[in-house]
PDB file of C-alpha atoms and ligand atoms in Angstrom:
ATOM      1  CA  MET A   1       6.198   8.972   9.278  1.00  0.00           C
ATOM      2  CA  THR A   2       3.303   9.658   6.582  1.00  0.00           C
ATOM      3  CA  VAL A   3       3.902   8.357   2.974  1.00  0.00           C
ATOM      4  CA  ASP A   4       2.636  10.614  -0.035  1.00  0.00           C
ATOM      5  CA  LEU A   5       2.972   9.092  -3.903  1.00  0.00           C
ATOM      6  CA  ARG A   6       3.551  11.426  -6.602  1.00  0.00           C
ATOM      7  CA  GLU A   7       3.995  11.496 -10.424  1.00  0.00           C
ATOM      8  CA  VAL A   8       7.605  11.188 -11.660  1.00  0.00           C
ATOM      9  CA  ALA A   9       9.503  14.370 -11.988  1.00  0.00           C
ATOM     10  CA  SER A  10      12.551  15.681 -13.154  1.00  0.00           C
ATOM     11  CA  GLY A  11      15.658  14.154 -11.166  1.00  0.00           C
ATOM     12  CA  ASP A  12      13.991  11.394  -9.543  1.00  0.00           C
ATOM     13  CA  TYR A  13      15.671   9.073 -12.233  1.00  0.00           C
ATOM     14  CA  GLU A  14      19.346  10.416 -11.400  1.00  0.00           C
ATOM     15  CA  TYR A  15      18.535  10.020  -7.921  1.00  0.00           C
ATOM     16  CA  LEU A  16      17.170   6.505  -7.868  1.00  0.00           C
ATOM     17  CA  ILE A  17      19.424   5.050 -10.732  1.00  0.00           C
ATOM     18  CA  GLY A  18      22.163   6.134  -8.503  1.00  0.00           C
ATOM     19  CA  ARG A  19      20.885   4.167  -5.175  1.00  0.00           C
ATOM     20  CA  VAL A  20      19.247   0.814  -6.683  1.00  0.00           C
ATOM     21  CA  ASP A  21      22.304  -1.435  -6.688  1.00  0.00           C
ATOM     22  CA  ASP A  22      22.937  -0.133  -2.906  1.00  0.00           C
ATOM     23  CA  TRP A  23      19.108  -0.514  -1.977  1.00  0.00           C
ATOM     24  CA  TRP A  24      19.109  -4.156  -3.505  1.00  0.00           C
ATOM     25  CA  GLY A  25      22.056  -5.004  -1.070  1.00  0.00           C
ATOM     26  CA  GLY A  26      24.868  -4.485  -3.720  1.00  0.00           C
ATOM     27  CA  ARG A  27      23.471  -6.532  -6.480  1.00  0.00           C
ATOM     28  CA  SER A  28      24.089  -5.116  -9.907  1.00  0.00           C
ATOM     29  CA  MET A  29      20.541  -3.933 -10.774  1.00  0.00           C
ATOM     30  CA  ALA A  30      20.861  -0.573 -12.500  1.00  0.00           C
ATOM     31  CA  PRO A  31      21.467  -2.178 -15.978  1.00  0.00           C
ATOM     32  CA  MET A  32      17.765  -3.446 -15.838  1.00  0.00           C
ATOM     33  CA  LEU A  33      16.225  -0.112 -14.973  1.00  0.00           C
ATOM     34  CA  PRO A  34      16.774   2.177 -18.078  1.00  0.00           C
ATOM     35  CA  ARG A  35      14.854   5.420 -18.196  1.00  0.00           C
ATOM     36  CA  LEU A  36      12.239   4.274 -20.032  1.00  0.00           C
ATOM     37  CA  PHE A  37      10.439   3.072 -17.244  1.00  0.00           C
ATOM     38  CA  PHE A  38      10.137   6.918 -15.694  1.00  0.00           C
ATOM     39  CA  ASP A  39       9.622   8.071 -19.141  1.00  0.00           C
ATOM     40  CA  HIS A  40       7.094   6.195 -20.819  1.00  0.00           C
ATOM     41  CA  PHE A  41       4.769   4.489 -18.045  1.00  0.00           C
ATOM     42  CA  PRO A  42       3.779   7.221 -15.732  1.00  0.00           C
ATOM     43  CA  ALA A  43       0.127   6.173 -15.193  1.00  0.00           C
ATOM     44  CA  THR A  44       1.769   2.987 -13.464  1.00  0.00           C
ATOM     45  CA  THR A  45       4.658   4.052 -11.789  1.00  0.00           C
ATOM     46  CA  ARG A  46       4.842   6.494  -8.733  1.00  0.00           C
ATOM     47  CA  ILE A  47       7.603   7.702  -6.084  1.00  0.00           C
ATOM     48  CA  ALA A  48       6.860   7.335  -2.431  1.00  0.00           C
ATOM     49  CA  CYS A  49       7.836  10.628  -0.276  1.00  0.00           C
ATOM     50  CA  ASP A  50       8.097  11.581   3.083  1.00  0.00           C
ATOM     51  CA  ALA A  51       4.812  13.887   3.715  1.00  0.00           C
ATOM     52  CA  ASP A  52       6.635  15.938   6.337  1.00  0.00           C
ATOM     53  CA  ASP A  53      10.207  16.673   4.373  1.00  0.00           C
ATOM     54  CA  GLY A  54       9.236  15.296   0.616  1.00  0.00           C
ATOM     55  CA  ALA A  55      12.675  12.856   1.075  1.00  0.00           C
ATOM     56  CA  THR A  56      12.232  10.302  -1.528  1.00  0.00           C
ATOM     57  CA  LEU A  57      11.565   7.153   0.215  1.00  0.00           C
ATOM     58  CA  GLY A  58      10.742   4.721  -2.866  1.00  0.00           C
ATOM     59  CA  PHE A  59       9.325   4.131  -5.838  1.00  0.00           C
ATOM     60  CA  VAL A  60       7.163   1.354  -8.010  1.00  0.00           C
ATOM     61  CA  CYS A  61       7.382   1.158 -11.699  1.00  0.00           C
ATOM     62  CA  GLY A  62       5.241  -1.300 -14.201  1.00  0.00           C
ATOM     63  CA  PHE A  63       2.943  -1.260 -16.955  1.00  0.00           C
ATOM     64  CA  VAL A  64      -0.219  -2.847 -18.479  1.00  0.00           C
ATOM     65  CA  SER A  65       0.822  -5.675 -20.733  1.00  0.00           C
ATOM     66  CA  GLN A  66       0.018  -5.250 -24.174  1.00  0.00           C
ATOM     67  CA  ALA A  67      -0.114  -9.093 -24.894  1.00  0.00           C
ATOM     68  CA  ASP A  68      -2.832  -9.451 -22.078  1.00  0.00           C
ATOM     69  CA  PRO A  69      -4.387  -6.159 -21.075  1.00  0.00           C
ATOM     70  CA  ARG A  70      -5.958  -7.934 -18.052  1.00  0.00           C
ATOM     71  CA  VAL A  71      -2.473  -8.063 -16.801  1.00  0.00           C
ATOM     72  CA  ALA A  72      -0.603  -5.257 -14.690  1.00  0.00           C
ATOM     73  CA  TYR A  73       3.325  -5.954 -14.348  1.00  0.00           C
ATOM     74  CA  ILE A  74       5.274  -4.769 -11.844  1.00  0.00           C
ATOM     75  CA  HIS A  75       9.103  -4.332 -13.009  1.00  0.00           C
ATOM     76  CA  PHE A  76      10.746  -2.773  -9.835  1.00  0.00           C
ATOM     77  CA  VAL A  77       9.726  -1.873  -6.147  1.00  0.00           C
ATOM     78  CA  GLY A  78      12.174  -0.422  -4.185  1.00  0.00           C
ATOM     79  CA  VAL A  79      12.311   1.396  -0.837  1.00  0.00           C
ATOM     80  CA  ASP A  80      15.029   3.161   1.009  1.00  0.00           C
ATOM     81  CA  PRO A  81      16.759   0.920   3.567  1.00  0.00           C
ATOM     82  CA  ALA A  82      16.142   3.544   6.031  1.00  0.00           C
ATOM     83  CA  ALA A  83      12.418   3.691   5.271  1.00  0.00           C
ATOM     84  CA  ARG A  84      11.909  -0.266   5.276  1.00  0.00           C
ATOM     85  CA  GLY A  85       9.285  -1.869   7.405  1.00  0.00           C
ATOM     86  CA  ARG A  86       6.995   1.050   7.515  1.00  0.00           C
ATOM     87  CA  ASP A  87       4.658   0.093   4.892  1.00  0.00           C
ATOM     88  CA  VAL A  88       5.796   1.978   2.159  1.00  0.00           C
ATOM     89  CA  GLY A  89       6.169  -1.085   0.040  1.00  0.00           C
ATOM     90  CA  ARG A  90       2.462  -1.949   0.762  1.00  0.00           C
ATOM     91  CA  THR A  91       1.103   1.695   0.335  1.00  0.00           C
ATOM     92  CA  LEU A  92       2.945   1.358  -3.367  1.00  0.00           C
ATOM     93  CA  TYR A  93       1.332  -1.585  -3.909  1.00  0.00           C
ATOM     94  CA  ARG A  94      -1.915  -1.003  -3.108  1.00  0.00           C
ATOM     95  CA  TRP A  95      -1.637   2.252  -5.392  1.00  0.00           C
ATOM     96  CA  PHE A  96      -0.466   0.101  -8.400  1.00  0.00           C
ATOM     97  CA  ALA A  97      -3.154  -2.467  -7.737  1.00  0.00           C
ATOM     98  CA  ALA A  98      -5.879   0.531  -7.707  1.00  0.00           C
ATOM     99  CA  GLN A  99      -4.509   1.456 -11.079  1.00  0.00           C
ATOM    100  CA  ALA A 100      -4.240  -1.863 -12.439  1.00  0.00           C
ATOM    101  CA  ARG A 101      -8.063  -2.380 -11.344  1.00  0.00           C
ATOM    102  CA  ALA A 102      -9.089   0.894 -13.127  1.00  0.00           C
ATOM    103  CA  ARG A 103      -7.430  -0.086 -16.172  1.00  0.00           C
ATOM    104  CA  GLY A 104      -9.694  -3.426 -16.141  1.00  0.00           C
ATOM    105  CA  CYS A 105      -6.903  -5.564 -15.015  1.00  0.00           C
ATOM    106  CA  THR A 106      -7.570  -8.486 -13.314  1.00  0.00           C
ATOM    107  CA  SER A 107      -3.824  -9.754 -12.191  1.00  0.00           C
ATOM    108  CA  ILE A 108      -0.712  -8.517 -11.578  1.00  0.00           C
ATOM    109  CA  ALA A 109       2.711 -10.262 -12.552  1.00  0.00           C
ATOM    110  CA  CYS A 110       6.116  -9.858 -11.776  1.00  0.00           C
ATOM    111  CA  VAL A 111       9.201 -11.622 -11.035  1.00  0.00           C
ATOM    112  CA  THR A 112      12.401 -11.671  -8.782  1.00  0.00           C
ATOM    113  CA  SER A 113      15.761 -13.781  -8.187  1.00  0.00           C
ATOM    114  CA  PRO A 114      15.452 -16.761  -6.156  1.00  0.00           C
ATOM    115  CA  VAL A 115      18.107 -15.143  -3.993  1.00  0.00           C
ATOM    116  CA  ASN A 116      16.041 -12.334  -3.193  1.00  0.00           C
ATOM    117  CA  THR A 117      14.428 -13.549   0.162  1.00  0.00           C
ATOM    118  CA  GLY A 118      13.474 -10.404   0.940  1.00  0.00           C
ATOM    119  CA  SER A 119      11.076  -9.976  -2.033  1.00  0.00           C
ATOM    120  CA  ARG A 120       9.715 -13.178  -1.742  1.00  0.00           C
ATOM    121  CA  ALA A 121       8.673 -12.438   1.767  1.00  0.00           C
ATOM    122  CA  PHE A 122       7.070  -9.157   0.792  1.00  0.00           C
ATOM    123  CA  HIS A 123       5.349 -10.628  -1.946  1.00  0.00           C
ATOM    124  CA  ALA A 124       4.011 -13.361   0.027  1.00  0.00           C
ATOM    125  CA  ALA A 125       2.773 -10.986   2.465  1.00  0.00           C
ATOM    126  CA  MET A 126       0.978  -8.927  -0.320  1.00  0.00           C
ATOM    127  CA  GLY A 127      -0.904 -11.960  -0.816  1.00  0.00           C
ATOM    128  CA  PHE A 128       0.833 -13.189  -4.181  1.00  0.00           C
ATOM    129  CA  SER A 129       1.222 -16.814  -5.263  1.00  0.00           C
ATOM    130  CA  ALA A 130       4.935 -18.050  -6.661  1.00  0.00           C
ATOM    131  CA  LYS A 131       6.227 -20.413  -8.663  1.00  0.00           C
ATOM    132  CA  THR A 132       9.931 -20.812  -9.299  1.00  0.00           C
ATOM    133  CA  VAL A 133      10.665 -21.204 -12.880  1.00  0.00           C
ATOM    134  CA  GLU A 134      13.869 -22.589 -14.126  1.00  0.00           C
ATOM    135  CA  ASN A 135      15.831 -20.824 -17.049  1.00  0.00           C
ATOM    136  CA  TYR A 136      13.150 -18.283 -17.032  1.00  0.00           C
ATOM    137  CA  ASP A 137      15.612 -15.335 -18.293  1.00  0.00           C
ATOM    138  CA  GLY A 138      17.858 -17.557 -20.243  1.00  0.00           C
ATOM    139  CA  ARG A 139      20.171 -20.491 -19.318  1.00  0.00           C
ATOM    140  CA  GLY A 140      21.082 -20.574 -15.571  1.00  0.00           C
ATOM    141  CA  GLU A 141      18.723 -17.540 -14.847  1.00  0.00           C
ATOM    142  CA  ASP A 142      15.920 -18.924 -12.821  1.00  0.00           C
ATOM    143  CA  ARG A 143      13.115 -16.518 -11.571  1.00  0.00           C
ATOM    144  CA  VAL A 144      10.522 -16.800  -9.055  1.00  0.00           C
ATOM    145  CA  VAL A 145       7.055 -15.755 -11.158  1.00  0.00           C
ATOM    146  CA  PHE A 146       4.511 -13.914  -9.030  1.00  0.00           C
ATOM    147  CA  HIS A 147       0.893 -13.746  -9.245  1.00  0.00           C
ATOM    148  CA  LEU A 148      -1.687 -11.713  -7.911  1.00  0.00           C
ATOM    149  CA  ASP A 149      -5.590 -12.430  -8.790  1.00  0.00           C
ATOM    150  CA  LEU A 150      -6.989  -8.835  -8.323  1.00  0.00           C
ATOM    151  CA  THR A 151     -10.419 -10.531  -8.572  1.00  0.00           C
ATOM    152  CA  ASP A 152      -9.911 -12.152  -5.118  1.00  0.00           C
ATOM    153  CA  PRO A 153     -12.823 -10.412  -2.737  1.00  0.00           C
ATOM    154  CA  SER A 154     -10.236 -11.164   0.612  1.00  0.00           C
ATOM    155  CA  LEU A 155      -7.716  -8.685  -0.973  1.00  0.00           C
ATOM    156  CA  PRO A 156      -7.540  -5.171   0.824  1.00  0.00           C
ATOM    157  CA  ARG A 157      -8.738  -2.075  -1.347  1.00  0.00           C
TER     158      ARG A 157
HETATM  159  C1  COA B   1      10.778  -5.427  -0.558  1.00  0.00           C
HETATM  160  C2  COA B   1      10.589  -4.373  -0.337  1.00  0.00           C
HETATM  161  C3  COA B   1      10.040  -3.435  -1.332  1.00  0.00           C
HETATM  162  C4  COA B   1       9.672  -4.167   0.911  1.00  0.00           C
HETATM  163  O1  COA B   1       9.573  -2.685   0.969  1.00  0.00           O
HETATM  164  P1  COA B   1       8.692  -2.455   2.886  1.00  0.00           P
HETATM  165  O2  COA B   1       8.452  -0.961   2.636  1.00  0.00           O
HETATM  166  O3  COA B   1       9.793  -2.788   3.744  1.00  0.00           O
HETATM  167  O4  COA B   1       7.661  -3.246   2.926  1.00  0.00           O
HETATM  168  P2  COA B   1       6.651  -3.116   3.944  1.00  0.00           P
HETATM  169  O5  COA B   1       6.838  -2.220   5.194  1.00  0.00           O
HETATM  170  O6  COA B   1       5.390  -2.295   3.300  1.00  0.00           O
HETATM  171  O7  COA B   1       5.943  -4.605   4.524  1.00  0.00           O
HETATM  172  C5  COA B   1       4.848  -5.242   4.004  1.00  0.00           C
HETATM  173  C6  COA B   1       4.835  -6.539   4.502  1.00  0.00           C
HETATM  174  O8  COA B   1       5.762  -7.256   3.957  1.00  0.00           O
HETATM  175  C7  COA B   1       6.613  -7.766   4.882  1.00  0.00           C
HETATM  176  N1  COA B   1       8.145  -7.753   4.379  1.00  0.00           N
HETATM  177  C8  COA B   1       8.687  -6.619   3.847  1.00  0.00           C
HETATM  178  N2  COA B   1      10.103  -7.047   3.663  1.00  0.00           N
HETATM  179  C9  COA B   1      10.218  -8.138   4.436  1.00  0.00           C
HETATM  180  C10 COA B   1      11.406  -9.055   4.403  1.00  0.00           C
HETATM  181  N3  COA B   1      12.604  -8.613   4.086  1.00  0.00           N
HETATM  182  N4  COA B   1      11.243  -9.995   5.175  1.00  0.00           N
HETATM  183  C11 COA B   1      10.206 -10.599   5.549  1.00  0.00           C
HETATM  184  N5  COA B   1       8.776  -9.596   5.372  1.00  0.00           N
HETATM  185  C12 COA B   1       9.114  -8.618   4.983  1.00  0.00           C
HETATM  186  C13 COA B   1       6.324  -7.254   6.303  1.00  0.00           C
HETATM  187  O9  COA B   1       6.622  -7.924   6.945  1.00  0.00           O
HETATM  188  C14 COA B   1       4.900  -6.759   5.594  1.00  0.00           C
HETATM  189  O10 COA B   1       4.202  -7.788   6.251  1.00  0.00           O
HETATM  190  P3  COA B   1       2.767  -8.034   7.373  1.00  0.00           P
HETATM  191  O11 COA B   1       1.756  -7.840   6.303  1.00  0.00           O
HETATM  192  O12 COA B   1       2.896  -8.991   8.090  1.00  0.00           O
HETATM  193  O13 COA B   1       2.848  -6.512   8.006  1.00  0.00           O
HETATM  194  C15 COA B   1      12.094  -3.404   0.083  1.00  0.00           C
HETATM  195  O14 COA B   1      12.503  -4.317   1.317  1.00  0.00           O
HETATM  196  C16 COA B   1      13.071  -3.314  -1.168  1.00  0.00           C
HETATM  197  O15 COA B   1      13.055  -2.475  -1.600  1.00  0.00           O
HETATM  198  N6  COA B   1      13.957  -4.491  -0.959  1.00  0.00           N
HETATM  199  C17 COA B   1      14.982  -4.047  -2.080  1.00  0.00           C
HETATM  200  C18 COA B   1      14.507  -4.226  -3.488  1.00  0.00           C
HETATM  201  C19 COA B   1      13.710  -5.645  -3.923  1.00  0.00           C
HETATM  202  O16 COA B   1      14.006  -6.405  -3.538  1.00  0.00           O
HETATM  203  N7  COA B   1      12.375  -5.040  -4.619  1.00  0.00           N
HETATM  204  C20 COA B   1      11.678  -6.390  -5.368  1.00  0.00           C
HETATM  205  C21 COA B   1      11.739  -7.060  -6.097  1.00  0.00           C
HETATM  206  S1  COA B   1      11.804  -5.635  -7.549  1.00  0.00           S
END
């Protein structure tokens, strides 16, 4: 399978918002993915497709921090369960890192729930450091906070 990346197009939001809960193993994720991430951050959001038939395989959405423009933030990354383990996530993250570097960012940040062991393993494989922060998103809402140093010369480009 060859993965193509393309800009967000009409209908992508509708397609993905109906699937994210399933893709996240039945957790209620859709309320955390409002349309604004697809409408207002085109430079740091991409859709992954199968190069052969155009089928949607996954997506990444993020932005450059307004508080610190050296930091790029990934809000969501998701890959269709049927396409996992074939470097779709890696392709999306490499693309995002290249966009972040091109915009002068020196690091990438993102967070995940401590229960999301798949996300933790993926981010570790992508070279992120991880720290669990208690009550990060409010009382009882601990999060694993990831950090990637884009200046690390050992990172693949
Ligand atoms: C996390 C996710 C995006 C990974 O996508 P993917 O396309 O399957 O990942 P890749 O095939 O590109 O894998 C890249 C690396 O991560 C590792 N990895 C990915 N998912 C893993 C898992 N569940 N367990 C262990 N390792 C995993 C792969 O083994 C690979 O490591 P390698 O360097 O040793 O080859 C995908 O599983 C997903 O959509 N999960 C649900 C949504 C989610 O939790 N998103 C993250 C939080 S926003």
